[in-house]
CSV table of C-alpha atoms and ligand atoms in Angstrom, one decimal:
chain,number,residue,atom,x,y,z
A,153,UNK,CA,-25.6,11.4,0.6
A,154,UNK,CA,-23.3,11.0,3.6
A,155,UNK,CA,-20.0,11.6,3.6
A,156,UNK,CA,-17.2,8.8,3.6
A,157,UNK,CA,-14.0,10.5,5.4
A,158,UNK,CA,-10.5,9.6,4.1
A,159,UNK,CA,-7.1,9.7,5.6
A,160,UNK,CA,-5.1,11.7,3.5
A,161,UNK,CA,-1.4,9.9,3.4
A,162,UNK,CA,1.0,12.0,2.2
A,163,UNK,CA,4.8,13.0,1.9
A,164,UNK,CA,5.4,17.3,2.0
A,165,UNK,CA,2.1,17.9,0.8
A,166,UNK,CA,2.7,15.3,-2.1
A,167,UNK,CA,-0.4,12.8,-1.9
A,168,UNK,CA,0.4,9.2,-2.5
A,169,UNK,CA,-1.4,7.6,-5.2
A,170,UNK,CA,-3.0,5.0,-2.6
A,171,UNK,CA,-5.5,8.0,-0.9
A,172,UNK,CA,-6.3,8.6,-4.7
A,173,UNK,CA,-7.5,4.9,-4.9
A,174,UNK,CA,-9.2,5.6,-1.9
A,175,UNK,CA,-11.2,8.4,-3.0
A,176,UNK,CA,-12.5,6.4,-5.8
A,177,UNK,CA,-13.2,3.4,-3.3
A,178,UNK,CA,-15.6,6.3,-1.3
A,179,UNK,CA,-17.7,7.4,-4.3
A,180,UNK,CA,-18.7,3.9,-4.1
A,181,UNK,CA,-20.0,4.6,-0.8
A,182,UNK,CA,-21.3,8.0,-0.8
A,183,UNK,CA,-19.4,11.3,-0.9
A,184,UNK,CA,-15.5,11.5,-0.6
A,185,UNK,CA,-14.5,13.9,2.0
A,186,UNK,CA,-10.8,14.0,2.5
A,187,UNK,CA,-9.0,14.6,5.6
A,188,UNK,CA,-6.2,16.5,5.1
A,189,UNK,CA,-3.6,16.9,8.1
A,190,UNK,CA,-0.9,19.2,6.9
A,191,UNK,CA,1.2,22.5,7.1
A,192,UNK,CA,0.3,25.8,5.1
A,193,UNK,CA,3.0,25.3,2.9
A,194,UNK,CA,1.7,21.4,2.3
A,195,UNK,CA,-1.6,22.7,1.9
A,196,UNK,CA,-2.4,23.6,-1.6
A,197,UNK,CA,-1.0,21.4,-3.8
A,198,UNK,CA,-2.3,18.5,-1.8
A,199,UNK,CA,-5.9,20.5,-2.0
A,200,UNK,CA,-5.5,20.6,-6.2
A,201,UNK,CA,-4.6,17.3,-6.3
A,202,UNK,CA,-7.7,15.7,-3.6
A,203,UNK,CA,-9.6,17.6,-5.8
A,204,UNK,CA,-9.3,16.5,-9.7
A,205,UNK,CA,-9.2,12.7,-8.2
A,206,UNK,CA,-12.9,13.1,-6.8
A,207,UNK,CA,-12.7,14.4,-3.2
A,208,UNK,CA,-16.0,16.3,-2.6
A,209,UNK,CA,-15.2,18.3,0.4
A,210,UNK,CA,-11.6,18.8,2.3
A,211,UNK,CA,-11.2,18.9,5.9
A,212,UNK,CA,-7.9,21.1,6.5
A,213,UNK,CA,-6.0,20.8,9.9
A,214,UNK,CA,-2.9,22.7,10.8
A,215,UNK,CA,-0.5,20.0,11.9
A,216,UNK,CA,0.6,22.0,14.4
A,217,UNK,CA,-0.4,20.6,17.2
A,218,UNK,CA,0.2,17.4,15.8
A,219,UNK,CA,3.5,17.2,14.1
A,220,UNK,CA,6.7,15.3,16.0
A,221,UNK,CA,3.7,13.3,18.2
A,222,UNK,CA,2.9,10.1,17.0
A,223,UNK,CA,-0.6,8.6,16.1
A,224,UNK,CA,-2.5,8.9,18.8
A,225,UNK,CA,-3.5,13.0,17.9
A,226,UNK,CA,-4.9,11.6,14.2
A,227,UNK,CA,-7.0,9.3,15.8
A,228,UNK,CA,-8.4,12.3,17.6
A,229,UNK,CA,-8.4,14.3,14.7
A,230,UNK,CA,-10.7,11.2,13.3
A,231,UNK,CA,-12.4,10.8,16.2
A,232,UNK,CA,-14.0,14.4,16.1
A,233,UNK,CA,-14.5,14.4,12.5
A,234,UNK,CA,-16.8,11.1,13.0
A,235,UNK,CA,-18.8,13.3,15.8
A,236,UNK,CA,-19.2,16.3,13.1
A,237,UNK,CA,-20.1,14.5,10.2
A,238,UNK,CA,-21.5,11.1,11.0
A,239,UNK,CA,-19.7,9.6,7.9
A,240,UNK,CA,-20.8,6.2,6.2
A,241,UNK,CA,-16.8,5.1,6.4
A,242,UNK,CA,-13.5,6.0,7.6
A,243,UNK,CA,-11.0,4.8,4.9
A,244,UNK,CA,-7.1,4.3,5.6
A,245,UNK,CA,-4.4,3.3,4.1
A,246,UNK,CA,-3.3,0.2,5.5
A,247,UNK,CA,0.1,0.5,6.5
A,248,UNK,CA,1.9,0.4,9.8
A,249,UNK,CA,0.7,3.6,10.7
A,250,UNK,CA,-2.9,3.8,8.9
A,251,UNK,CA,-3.3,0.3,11.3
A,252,UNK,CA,-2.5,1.7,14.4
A,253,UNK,CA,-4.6,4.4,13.8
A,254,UNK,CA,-7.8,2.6,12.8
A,255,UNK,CA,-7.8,0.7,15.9
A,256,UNK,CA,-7.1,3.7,18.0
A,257,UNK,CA,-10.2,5.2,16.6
A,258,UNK,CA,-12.0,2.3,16.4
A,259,UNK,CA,-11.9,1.8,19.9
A,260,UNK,CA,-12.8,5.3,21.1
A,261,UNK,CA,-15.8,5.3,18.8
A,262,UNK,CA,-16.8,2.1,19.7
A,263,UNK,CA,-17.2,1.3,16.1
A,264,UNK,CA,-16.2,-2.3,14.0
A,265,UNK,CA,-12.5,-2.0,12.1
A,266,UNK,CA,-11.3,-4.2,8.7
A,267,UNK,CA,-8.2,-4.1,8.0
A,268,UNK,CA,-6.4,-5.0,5.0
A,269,UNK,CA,-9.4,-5.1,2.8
A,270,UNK,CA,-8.6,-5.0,-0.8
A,271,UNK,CA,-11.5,-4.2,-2.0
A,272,UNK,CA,-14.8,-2.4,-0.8
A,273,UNK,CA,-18.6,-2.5,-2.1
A,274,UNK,CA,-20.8,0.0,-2.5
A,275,UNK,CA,-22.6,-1.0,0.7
A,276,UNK,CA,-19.7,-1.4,2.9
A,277,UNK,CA,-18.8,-4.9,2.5
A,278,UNK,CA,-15.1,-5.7,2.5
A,279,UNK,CA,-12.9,-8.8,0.5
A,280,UNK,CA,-9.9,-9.6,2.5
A,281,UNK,CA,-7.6,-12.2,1.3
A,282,UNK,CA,-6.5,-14.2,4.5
A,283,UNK,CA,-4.8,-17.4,5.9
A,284,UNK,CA,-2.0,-17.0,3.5
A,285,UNK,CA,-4.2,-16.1,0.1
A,286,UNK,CA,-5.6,-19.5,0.3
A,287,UNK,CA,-9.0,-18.5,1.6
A,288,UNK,CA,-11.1,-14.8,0.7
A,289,UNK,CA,-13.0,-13.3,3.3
A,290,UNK,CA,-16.1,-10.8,2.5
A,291,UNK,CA,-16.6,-8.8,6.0
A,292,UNK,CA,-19.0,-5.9,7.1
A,293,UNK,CA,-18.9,-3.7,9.6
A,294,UNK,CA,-22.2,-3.9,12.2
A,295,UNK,CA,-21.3,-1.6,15.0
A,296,UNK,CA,-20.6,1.9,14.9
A,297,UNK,CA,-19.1,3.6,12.0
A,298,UNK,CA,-17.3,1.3,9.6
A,299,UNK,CA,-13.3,1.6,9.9
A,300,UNK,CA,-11.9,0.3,7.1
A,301,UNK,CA,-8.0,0.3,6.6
A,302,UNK,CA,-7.5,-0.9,2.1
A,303,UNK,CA,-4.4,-2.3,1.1
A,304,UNK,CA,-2.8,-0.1,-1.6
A,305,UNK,CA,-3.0,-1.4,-5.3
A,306,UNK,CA,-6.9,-2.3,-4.5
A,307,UNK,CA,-8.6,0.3,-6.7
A,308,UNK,CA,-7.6,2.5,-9.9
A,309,UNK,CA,-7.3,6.0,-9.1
A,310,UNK,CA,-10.4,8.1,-11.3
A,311,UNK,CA,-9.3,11.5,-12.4
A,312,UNK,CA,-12.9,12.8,-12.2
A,313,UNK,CA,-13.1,16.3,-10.4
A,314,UNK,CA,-15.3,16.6,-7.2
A,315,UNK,CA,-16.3,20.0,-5.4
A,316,UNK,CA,-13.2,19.9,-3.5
A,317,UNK,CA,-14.5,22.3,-0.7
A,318,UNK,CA,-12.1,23.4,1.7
A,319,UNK,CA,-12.6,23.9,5.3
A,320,UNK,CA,-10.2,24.1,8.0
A,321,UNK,CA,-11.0,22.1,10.8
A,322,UNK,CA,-10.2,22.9,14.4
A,323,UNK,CA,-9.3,20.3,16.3
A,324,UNK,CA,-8.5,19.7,20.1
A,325,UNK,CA,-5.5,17.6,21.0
A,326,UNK,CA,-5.5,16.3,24.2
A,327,UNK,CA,-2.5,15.9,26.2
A,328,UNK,CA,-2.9,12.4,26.5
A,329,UNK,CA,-2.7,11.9,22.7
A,330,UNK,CA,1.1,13.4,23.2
A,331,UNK,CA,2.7,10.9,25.7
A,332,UNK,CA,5.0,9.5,22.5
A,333,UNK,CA,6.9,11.8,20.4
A,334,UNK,CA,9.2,11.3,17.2
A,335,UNK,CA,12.6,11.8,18.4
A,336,UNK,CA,14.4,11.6,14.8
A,337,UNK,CA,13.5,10.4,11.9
A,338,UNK,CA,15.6,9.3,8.9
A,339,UNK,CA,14.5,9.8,5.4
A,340,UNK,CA,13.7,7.1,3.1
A,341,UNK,CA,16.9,5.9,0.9
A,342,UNK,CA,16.0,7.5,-2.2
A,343,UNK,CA,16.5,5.0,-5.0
A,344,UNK,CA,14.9,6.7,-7.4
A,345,UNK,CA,12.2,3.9,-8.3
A,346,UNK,CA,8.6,3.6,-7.0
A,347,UNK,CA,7.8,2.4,-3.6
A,348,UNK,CA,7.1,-1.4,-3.8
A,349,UNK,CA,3.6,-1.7,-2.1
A,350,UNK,CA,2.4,0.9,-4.3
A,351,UNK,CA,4.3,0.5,-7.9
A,352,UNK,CA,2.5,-1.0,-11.2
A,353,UNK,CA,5.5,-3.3,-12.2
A,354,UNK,CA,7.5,-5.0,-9.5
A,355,UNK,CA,10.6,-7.0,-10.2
A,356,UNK,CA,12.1,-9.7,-7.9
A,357,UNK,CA,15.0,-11.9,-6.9
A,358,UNK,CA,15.5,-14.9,-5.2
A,359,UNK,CA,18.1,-17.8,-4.3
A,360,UNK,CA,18.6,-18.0,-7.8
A,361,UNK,CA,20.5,-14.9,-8.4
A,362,UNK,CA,23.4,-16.1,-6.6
A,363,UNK,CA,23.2,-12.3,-5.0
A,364,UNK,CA,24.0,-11.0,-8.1
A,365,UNK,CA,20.8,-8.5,-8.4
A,366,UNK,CA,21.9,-6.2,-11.1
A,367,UNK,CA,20.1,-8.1,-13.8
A,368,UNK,CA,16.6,-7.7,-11.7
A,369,UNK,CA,17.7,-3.8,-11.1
A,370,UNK,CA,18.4,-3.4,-14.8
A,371,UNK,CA,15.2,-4.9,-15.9
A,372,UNK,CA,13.1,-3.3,-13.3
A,373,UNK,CA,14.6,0.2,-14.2
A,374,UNK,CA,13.9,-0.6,-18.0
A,375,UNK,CA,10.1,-1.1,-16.9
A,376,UNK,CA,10.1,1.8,-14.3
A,377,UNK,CA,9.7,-0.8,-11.7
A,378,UNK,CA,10.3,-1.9,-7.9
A,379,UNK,CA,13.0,-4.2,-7.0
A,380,UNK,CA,11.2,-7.0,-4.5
A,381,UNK,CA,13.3,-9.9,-3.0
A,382,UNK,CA,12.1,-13.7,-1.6
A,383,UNK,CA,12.7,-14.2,1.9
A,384,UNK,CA,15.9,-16.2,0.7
A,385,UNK,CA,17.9,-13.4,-0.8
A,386,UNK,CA,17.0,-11.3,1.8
A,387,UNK,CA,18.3,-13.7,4.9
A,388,UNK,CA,21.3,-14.2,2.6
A,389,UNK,CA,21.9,-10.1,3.2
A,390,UNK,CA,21.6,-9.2,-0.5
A,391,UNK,CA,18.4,-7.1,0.2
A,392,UNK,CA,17.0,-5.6,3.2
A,393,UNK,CA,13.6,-6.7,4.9
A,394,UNK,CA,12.5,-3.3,3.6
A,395,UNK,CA,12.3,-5.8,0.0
A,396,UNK,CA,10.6,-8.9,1.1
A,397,UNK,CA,7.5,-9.9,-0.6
A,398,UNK,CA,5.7,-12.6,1.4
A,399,UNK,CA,4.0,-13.8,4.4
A,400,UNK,CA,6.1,-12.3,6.6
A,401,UNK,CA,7.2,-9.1,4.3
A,402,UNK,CA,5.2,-6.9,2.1
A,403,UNK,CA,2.1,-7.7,0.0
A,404,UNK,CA,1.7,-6.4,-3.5
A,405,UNK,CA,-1.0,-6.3,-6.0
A,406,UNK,CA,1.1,-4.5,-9.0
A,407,UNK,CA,-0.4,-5.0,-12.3
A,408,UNK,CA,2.6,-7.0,-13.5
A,409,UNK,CA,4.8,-9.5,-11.4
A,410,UNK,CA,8.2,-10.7,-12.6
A,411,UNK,CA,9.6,-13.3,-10.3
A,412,UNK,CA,13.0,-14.0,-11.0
A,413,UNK,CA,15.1,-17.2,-9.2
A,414,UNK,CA,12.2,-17.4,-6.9
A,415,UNK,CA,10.7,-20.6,-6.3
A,416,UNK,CA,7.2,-20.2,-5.5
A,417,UNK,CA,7.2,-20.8,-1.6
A,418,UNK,CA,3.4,-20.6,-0.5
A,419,UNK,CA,4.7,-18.0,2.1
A,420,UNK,CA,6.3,-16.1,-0.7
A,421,UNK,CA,3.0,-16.6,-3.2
A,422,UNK,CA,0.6,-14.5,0.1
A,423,UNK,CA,2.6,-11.7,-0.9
A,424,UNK,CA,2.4,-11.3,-4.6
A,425,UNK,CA,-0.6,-14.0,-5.8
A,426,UNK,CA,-3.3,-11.0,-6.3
A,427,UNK,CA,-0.9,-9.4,-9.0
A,428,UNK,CA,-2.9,-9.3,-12.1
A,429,UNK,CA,-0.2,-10.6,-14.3
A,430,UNK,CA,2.4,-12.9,-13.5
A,431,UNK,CA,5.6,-13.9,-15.3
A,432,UNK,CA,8.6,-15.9,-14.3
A,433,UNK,CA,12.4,-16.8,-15.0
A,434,UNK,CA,13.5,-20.4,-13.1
A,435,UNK,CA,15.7,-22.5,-14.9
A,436,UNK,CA,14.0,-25.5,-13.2
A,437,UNK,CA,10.8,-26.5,-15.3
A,438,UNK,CA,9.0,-27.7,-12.6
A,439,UNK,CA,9.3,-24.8,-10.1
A,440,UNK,CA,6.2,-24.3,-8.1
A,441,UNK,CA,5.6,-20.7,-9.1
A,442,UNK,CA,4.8,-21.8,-12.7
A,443,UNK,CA,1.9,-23.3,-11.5
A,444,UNK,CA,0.8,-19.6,-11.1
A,445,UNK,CA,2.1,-17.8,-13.8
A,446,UNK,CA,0.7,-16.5,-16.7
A,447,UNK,CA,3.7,-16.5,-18.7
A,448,UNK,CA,7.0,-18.4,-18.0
A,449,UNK,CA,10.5,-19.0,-19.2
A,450,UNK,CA,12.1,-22.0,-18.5
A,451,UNK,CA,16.3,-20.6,-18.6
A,452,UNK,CA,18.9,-19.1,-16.6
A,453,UNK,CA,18.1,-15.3,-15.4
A,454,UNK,CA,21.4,-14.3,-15.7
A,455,UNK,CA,21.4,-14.9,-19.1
A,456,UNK,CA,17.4,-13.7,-20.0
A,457,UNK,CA,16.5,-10.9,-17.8
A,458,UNK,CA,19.8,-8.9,-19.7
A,459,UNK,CA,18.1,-9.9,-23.2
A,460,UNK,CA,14.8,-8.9,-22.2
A,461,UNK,CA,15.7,-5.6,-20.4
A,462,UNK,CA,18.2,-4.8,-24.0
A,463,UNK,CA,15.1,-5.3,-25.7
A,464,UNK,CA,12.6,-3.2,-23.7
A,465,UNK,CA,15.6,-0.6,-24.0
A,466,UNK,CA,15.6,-0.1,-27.7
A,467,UNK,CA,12.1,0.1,-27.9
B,506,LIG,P1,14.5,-21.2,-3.3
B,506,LIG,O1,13.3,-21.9,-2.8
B,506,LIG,O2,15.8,-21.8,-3.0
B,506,LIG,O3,14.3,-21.1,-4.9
B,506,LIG,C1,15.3,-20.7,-5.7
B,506,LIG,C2,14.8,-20.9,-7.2
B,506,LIG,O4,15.7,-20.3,-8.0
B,506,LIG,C3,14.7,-22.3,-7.6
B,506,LIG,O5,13.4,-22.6,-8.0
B,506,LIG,C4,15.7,-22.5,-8.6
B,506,LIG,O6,15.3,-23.4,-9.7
B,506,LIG,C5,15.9,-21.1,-9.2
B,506,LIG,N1,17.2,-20.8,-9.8
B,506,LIG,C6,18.4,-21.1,-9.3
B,506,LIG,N2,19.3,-20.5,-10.1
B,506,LIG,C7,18.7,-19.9,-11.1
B,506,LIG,C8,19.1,-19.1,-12.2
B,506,LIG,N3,20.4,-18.9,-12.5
B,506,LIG,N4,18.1,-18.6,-13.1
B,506,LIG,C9,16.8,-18.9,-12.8
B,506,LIG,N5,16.4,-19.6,-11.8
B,506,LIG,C10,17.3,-20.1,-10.9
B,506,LIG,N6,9.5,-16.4,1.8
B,506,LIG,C11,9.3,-15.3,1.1
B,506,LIG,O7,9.8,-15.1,-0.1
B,506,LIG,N7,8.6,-14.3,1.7
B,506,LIG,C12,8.1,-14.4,2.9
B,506,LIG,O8,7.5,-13.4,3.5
B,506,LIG,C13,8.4,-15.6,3.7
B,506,LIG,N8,7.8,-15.8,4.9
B,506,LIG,C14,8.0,-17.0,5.5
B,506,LIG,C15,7.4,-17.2,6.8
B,506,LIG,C16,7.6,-18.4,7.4
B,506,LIG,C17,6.9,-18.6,8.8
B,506,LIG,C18,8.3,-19.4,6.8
B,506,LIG,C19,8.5,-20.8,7.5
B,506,LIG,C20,8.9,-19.2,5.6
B,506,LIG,C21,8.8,-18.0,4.9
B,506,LIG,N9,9.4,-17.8,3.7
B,506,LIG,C22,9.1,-16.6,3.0
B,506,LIG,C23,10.4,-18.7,3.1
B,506,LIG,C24,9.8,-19.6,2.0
B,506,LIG,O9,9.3,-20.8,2.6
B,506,LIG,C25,10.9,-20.0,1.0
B,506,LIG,O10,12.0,-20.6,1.8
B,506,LIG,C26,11.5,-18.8,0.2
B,506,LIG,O11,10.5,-18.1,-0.4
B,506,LIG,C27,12.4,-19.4,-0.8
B,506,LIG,O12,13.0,-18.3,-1.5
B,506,LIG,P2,13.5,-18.5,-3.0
B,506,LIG,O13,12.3,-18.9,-3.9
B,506,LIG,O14,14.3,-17.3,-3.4
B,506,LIG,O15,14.6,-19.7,-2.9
């Protein structure tokens, strides 16, 4: 069976959940082989981990060589995995850097690239949700070796153990890959809840909070949820950009959806539509997003997301 290689995203040796959703996305295809780019002291936790969620074999490389550059040297990395192995796939994450590094490697292999895909069948074919979420897209690759960058949210992890083989692989960074280097980075703001493209429950605010979100943080912290924001509230400086769900921000699949205040904008509905279950707070019965919900209450958030979260709190 060959081998589908995927880009192992992760945070100090910590893997994020969407690689695990990749893994199970490559048993579909043939046989996940993850590529782990990493420091020793990264190494085996991150090796444990690729392991019980299905990851057949585990390409290790020091990042040495490749650590302060930017992501030009994984391409390469990529690029001379795809020589040794002849994979079926390369799966990324898609993201701003799993993007740029799919169509770095696309173009030296010569191969097709999808991005954004949100889901992926067993013979490569690719569902992307385009012009807005008012149209879906099914998409295979016909040149090359399929590059395929999966929008996270798009598969369930499966906690069923592969081989997990380790070997470290040597790879040769050219010069060329290290024209652009990370002069500082600052850490992410640590708030303590999940990240929003990636978290089960997300929780948003709009115009209709009046910038008032501590009702959408209580009830998103009750749930163990993300905080999202409409495009409104965040123009109106009561969320970063970091927090827009849209068109033009970040697009989540979470399992539940709570949009609070928010109208139901088409560009805000491309970002959140996919969620498999959506409810909503609007005090205006015939806001546009309860054409789209699958529960609604018709009321003033101020007044029902402090009920709701008292409730979830004494159970
Ligand atoms: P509004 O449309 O003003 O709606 C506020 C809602 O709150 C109303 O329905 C009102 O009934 C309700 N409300 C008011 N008070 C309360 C209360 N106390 N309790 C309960 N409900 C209350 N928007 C995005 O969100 N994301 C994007 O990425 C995005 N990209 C865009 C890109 C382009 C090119 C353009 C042109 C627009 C984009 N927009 C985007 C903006 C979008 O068109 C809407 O303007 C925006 O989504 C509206 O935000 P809102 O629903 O919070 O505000």
């Amino acid at each position: 069976m060959s081998e589908v290689l995927v880009l192992v995203d992760h945070v100090g040796g910590a893997v994020r959940k969407p690689t695990l959703e990749l893994l199970a996305i490559a048993k579909r295809i043939g046989s996940p082989s993850a590529v782990l780019i990493a420091s020793a002291d990264q190494t085996a936790g991150a090796v444990e981990k690729l392991k019980a969620f299905g990851a057949e074999k585990i390409y290790v490389v020091d990042d040495a060589q490749i650590k302060g550059y930017l992501v030009a040297p994984k391409a390469e990395v990529l690029q001379q995995l795809i020589e040794k192995t002849s994979p079926a796939a390369v799966l990324i994450v898609s993201g701003y850097e799993g993007k740029e590094i799919a169509g770095r490697l696309a173009i030296k292999t010569g191969s097709g690239l999808i991005t954004d895909a949100v889901d992926v069948d067993a013979d490569g074919t690719t569902t992307q949700s385009v012009f807005a979420g008012n149209f879906t897209a099914k998409a295979k690759v016909t040149t090359g070796t399929p590059i395929i960058t999966v929008k996270p949210n798009s598969a369930a992890p499966e906690e069923t153990a592969g081989a997990g083989a380790v070997e470290e692989f040597a790879a040769t960074i050219s010069d060329a890959a290290k024209k652009a280097q990370i002069v500082a980075s600052q850490p992410r703001q640590a708030s303590g809840r999940p990240e929003l493209t990636e978290a089960a429950i997300v929780v948003s605010g709009g115009r209709g909070t009046g910038g008032n979100f501590e009702p959408i943080e209580g009830l998103a912290d009750a749930l163990g949820a993300a905080v999202g924001a409409s495009r409104a509230a965040v123009d109106s400086g009561w969320k970063p950009h970091s927090f827009q769900v849209g068109q033009t921000g970040k697009v989540v699949s979470p399992q539940l959806y709570v949009a609070n205040g928010i109208s139901g904008a088409i560009q805000h509905r491309a970002g959140m539509q996919t969620s498999k279950t959506i409810v909503a707070v609007n005090k205006d019965e015939e806001a546009p997003i309860f054409e789209l919900v699958d529960f609604g209450v018709v009321g003033d958030l101020h007044a029902v997301l402090p009920k709701a979260t008292e409730e979830i709190n004494a159970r």
